[in-house]
Amino acid sequence: MALQWEQLIIDAADHAELGRWWARALDWVVVADNDEEFEIRPEPHRLPGILFTPVADEKTVKNRLHLDLRPDDQSREVARLVALGARHVDIGQRDEPWVVLADPEGNEFCVLGPRRN
């Protein structure tokens, strides 16, 4: 059986604005932009993508699924993401080597430190 990961779906109050934020954060391209969906991908024909869909309800609890991002320089990347509109959040991580941020709609994600050998 062949199975390919196509995309991650993220519900959003403003799906296009949140999609544009993530496109800037990841330096990905927009492949769909309409009233029902906003999709970004690393390159136009490269999977997986992230598809943002509009919903009326607001986020109320910690995400059950989140992205882990591993940059070359953690502190520089955290500063860049915060400048784009991310914010630091505390989900009980204590003194871990990663930084937990939230996107403009409150979706948590982690910016990891250097890979341990």
PDB file of C-alpha atoms in Angstrom:
ATOM      1  CA  MET A   1       0.000   0.000   0.000  1.00  0.00           C
ATOM      2  CA  ALA A   2       1.399   3.387  -0.987  1.00  0.00           C
ATOM      3  CA  LEU A   3       0.506   6.305   1.222  1.00  0.00           C
ATOM      4  CA  GLN A   4       1.643   9.903   0.823  1.00  0.00           C
ATOM      5  CA  TRP A   5       1.185  12.771   3.252  1.00  0.00           C
ATOM      6  CA  GLU A   6      -0.690  15.402   1.215  1.00  0.00           C
ATOM      7  CA  GLN A   7      -1.261  18.245   3.674  1.00  0.00           C
ATOM      8  CA  LEU A   8      -1.956  19.373   7.198  1.00  0.00           C
ATOM      9  CA  ILE A   9      -5.281  21.155   7.727  1.00  0.00           C
ATOM     10  CA  ILE A  10      -5.451  24.122  10.096  1.00  0.00           C
ATOM     11  CA  ASP A  11      -8.785  25.712  11.014  1.00  0.00           C
ATOM     12  CA  ALA A  12      -8.552  29.483  11.284  1.00  0.00           C
ATOM     13  CA  ALA A  13     -10.734  32.478  12.059  1.00  0.00           C
ATOM     14  CA  ASP A  14      -9.029  34.321   9.175  1.00  0.00           C
ATOM     15  CA  HIS A  15      -7.699  31.497   7.024  1.00  0.00           C
ATOM     16  CA  ALA A  16      -6.063  33.714   4.390  1.00  0.00           C
ATOM     17  CA  GLU A  17      -4.290  35.967   6.895  1.00  0.00           C
ATOM     18  CA  LEU A  18      -3.021  33.027   8.945  1.00  0.00           C
ATOM     19  CA  GLY A  19      -1.960  31.244   5.754  1.00  0.00           C
ATOM     20  CA  ARG A  20      -0.020  34.300   4.626  1.00  0.00           C
ATOM     21  CA  TRP A  21       1.663  34.468   8.037  1.00  0.00           C
ATOM     22  CA  TRP A  22       2.801  30.844   7.804  1.00  0.00           C
ATOM     23  CA  ALA A  23       3.937  31.351   4.185  1.00  0.00           C
ATOM     24  CA  ARG A  24       6.220  34.164   5.415  1.00  0.00           C
ATOM     25  CA  ALA A  25       7.336  32.186   8.467  1.00  0.00           C
ATOM     26  CA  LEU A  26       8.293  29.110   6.428  1.00  0.00           C
ATOM     27  CA  ASP A  27       9.226  30.921   3.194  1.00  0.00           C
ATOM     28  CA  TRP A  28       6.721  28.756   1.314  1.00  0.00           C
ATOM     29  CA  VAL A  29       4.610  29.609  -1.728  1.00  0.00           C
ATOM     30  CA  VAL A  30       0.852  30.122  -1.941  1.00  0.00           C
ATOM     31  CA  VAL A  31      -0.861  27.579  -4.212  1.00  0.00           C
ATOM     32  CA  ALA A  32      -4.530  28.306  -3.409  1.00  0.00           C
ATOM     33  CA  ASP A  33      -6.236  31.439  -2.149  1.00  0.00           C
ATOM     34  CA  ASN A  34     -10.029  31.615  -2.128  1.00  0.00           C
ATOM     35  CA  ASP A  35     -12.976  31.939   0.266  1.00  0.00           C
ATOM     36  CA  GLU A  36     -12.860  28.240   1.207  1.00  0.00           C
ATOM     37  CA  GLU A  37      -9.139  27.514   1.463  1.00  0.00           C
ATOM     38  CA  PHE A  38      -5.650  28.951   1.533  1.00  0.00           C
ATOM     39  CA  GLU A  39      -2.860  26.492   0.798  1.00  0.00           C
ATOM     40  CA  ILE A  40       0.900  26.844   1.038  1.00  0.00           C
ATOM     41  CA  ARG A  41       3.679  24.457   0.004  1.00  0.00           C
ATOM     42  CA  PRO A  42       7.476  24.416   0.064  1.00  0.00           C
ATOM     43  CA  GLU A  43       7.373  24.710  -3.755  1.00  0.00           C
ATOM     44  CA  PRO A  44       4.342  24.778  -6.095  1.00  0.00           C
ATOM     45  CA  HIS A  45       4.337  21.030  -6.825  1.00  0.00           C
ATOM     46  CA  ARG A  46       6.040  19.739  -3.679  1.00  0.00           C
ATOM     47  CA  LEU A  47       4.144  18.072  -0.846  1.00  0.00           C
ATOM     48  CA  PRO A  48       3.163  18.176   1.901  1.00  0.00           C
ATOM     49  CA  GLY A  49       1.274  21.421   2.056  1.00  0.00           C
ATOM     50  CA  ILE A  50      -0.575  23.253   4.788  1.00  0.00           C
ATOM     51  CA  LEU A  51      -4.216  24.025   4.053  1.00  0.00           C
ATOM     52  CA  PHE A  52      -5.984  26.720   6.075  1.00  0.00           C
ATOM     53  CA  THR A  53      -9.778  26.601   6.219  1.00  0.00           C
ATOM     54  CA  PRO A  54     -12.183  29.143   7.709  1.00  0.00           C
ATOM     55  CA  VAL A  55     -14.114  28.314  10.881  1.00  0.00           C
ATOM     56  CA  ALA A  56     -16.354  30.469  13.036  1.00  0.00           C
ATOM     57  CA  ASP A  57     -15.268  29.149  16.435  1.00  0.00           C
ATOM     58  CA  GLU A  58     -12.109  30.331  18.190  1.00  0.00           C
ATOM     59  CA  LYS A  59      -9.278  28.163  19.481  1.00  0.00           C
ATOM     60  CA  THR A  60      -9.864  27.407  23.166  1.00  0.00           C
ATOM     61  CA  VAL A  61      -7.329  24.776  24.315  1.00  0.00           C
ATOM     62  CA  LYS A  62      -3.740  23.699  23.683  1.00  0.00           C
ATOM     63  CA  ASN A  63      -3.241  22.097  20.266  1.00  0.00           C
ATOM     64  CA  ARG A  64      -3.244  18.314  20.146  1.00  0.00           C
ATOM     65  CA  LEU A  65      -0.971  18.486  17.094  1.00  0.00           C
ATOM     66  CA  HIS A  66       1.800  20.994  16.485  1.00  0.00           C
ATOM     67  CA  LEU A  67       4.762  21.661  14.225  1.00  0.00           C
ATOM     68  CA  ASP A  68       8.372  21.299  15.344  1.00  0.00           C
ATOM     69  CA  LEU A  69      10.749  23.516  13.370  1.00  0.00           C
ATOM     70  CA  ARG A  70      14.536  23.050  13.471  1.00  0.00           C
ATOM     71  CA  PRO A  71      16.434  26.174  12.351  1.00  0.00           C
ATOM     72  CA  ASP A  72      20.148  26.662  11.858  1.00  0.00           C
ATOM     73  CA  ASP A  73      20.145  29.373  14.534  1.00  0.00           C
ATOM     74  CA  GLN A  74      17.400  29.026  17.153  1.00  0.00           C
ATOM     75  CA  SER A  75      17.681  32.463  18.784  1.00  0.00           C
ATOM     76  CA  ARG A  76      17.777  34.300  15.458  1.00  0.00           C
ATOM     77  CA  GLU A  77      14.785  32.338  14.165  1.00  0.00           C
ATOM     78  CA  VAL A  78      12.766  32.891  17.334  1.00  0.00           C
ATOM     79  CA  ALA A  79      13.434  36.635  17.058  1.00  0.00           C
ATOM     80  CA  ARG A  80      12.385  36.620  13.378  1.00  0.00           C
ATOM     81  CA  LEU A  81       9.158  34.731  14.101  1.00  0.00           C
ATOM     82  CA  VAL A  82       8.297  37.020  17.017  1.00  0.00           C
ATOM     83  CA  ALA A  83       8.911  40.030  14.758  1.00  0.00           C
ATOM     84  CA  LEU A  84       6.437  38.476  12.276  1.00  0.00           C
ATOM     85  CA  GLY A  85       3.792  38.254  15.014  1.00  0.00           C
ATOM     86  CA  ALA A  86       4.414  35.008  16.925  1.00  0.00           C
ATOM     87  CA  ARG A  87       4.408  35.145  20.709  1.00  0.00           C
ATOM     88  CA  HIS A  88       6.065  33.119  23.446  1.00  0.00           C
ATOM     89  CA  VAL A  89       3.766  30.694  25.285  1.00  0.00           C
ATOM     90  CA  ASP A  90       4.212  28.515  28.325  1.00  0.00           C
ATOM     91  CA  ILE A  91       2.674  25.066  28.056  1.00  0.00           C
ATOM     92  CA  GLY A  92       4.668  23.706  30.977  1.00  0.00           C
ATOM     93  CA  GLN A  93       7.861  23.045  29.044  1.00  0.00           C
ATOM     94  CA  ARG A  94      10.177  24.300  31.859  1.00  0.00           C
ATOM     95  CA  ASP A  95      13.888  24.213  30.968  1.00  0.00           C
ATOM     96  CA  GLU A  96      13.689  22.362  27.662  1.00  0.00           C
ATOM     97  CA  PRO A  97      16.048  23.169  24.759  1.00  0.00           C
ATOM     98  CA  TRP A  98      13.156  24.208  22.524  1.00  0.00           C
ATOM     99  CA  VAL A  99      11.133  27.414  22.477  1.00  0.00           C
ATOM    100  CA  VAL A 100       7.342  27.259  22.315  1.00  0.00           C
ATOM    101  CA  LEU A 101       5.678  29.985  20.291  1.00  0.00           C
ATOM    102  CA  ALA A 102       2.142  30.585  19.083  1.00  0.00           C
ATOM    103  CA  ASP A 103       1.124  31.938  15.693  1.00  0.00           C
ATOM    104  CA  PRO A 104      -1.196  34.985  15.474  1.00  0.00           C
ATOM    105  CA  GLU A 105      -4.271  32.791  16.119  1.00  0.00           C
ATOM    106  CA  GLY A 106      -2.714  31.023  19.111  1.00  0.00           C
ATOM    107  CA  ASN A 107      -1.610  27.743  17.499  1.00  0.00           C
ATOM    108  CA  GLU A 108       1.447  26.466  19.347  1.00  0.00           C
ATOM    109  CA  PHE A 109       4.619  25.335  17.592  1.00  0.00           C
ATOM    110  CA  CYS A 110       8.163  24.595  18.726  1.00  0.00           C
ATOM    111  CA  VAL A 111      11.447  26.034  17.543  1.00  0.00           C
ATOM    112  CA  LEU A 112      14.000  23.370  18.316  1.00  0.00           C
ATOM    113  CA  GLY A 113      17.625  23.752  19.290  1.00  0.00           C
ATOM    114  CA  PRO A 114      20.574  22.016  17.670  1.00  0.00           C
ATOM    115  CA  ARG A 115      20.146  18.325  16.911  1.00  0.00           C
ATOM    116  CA  ARG A 116      21.657  16.081  19.559  1.00  0.00           C
ATOM    117  CA  ASN A 117      23.975  13.379  18.273  1.00  0.00           C
TER     118      ASN A 117
END
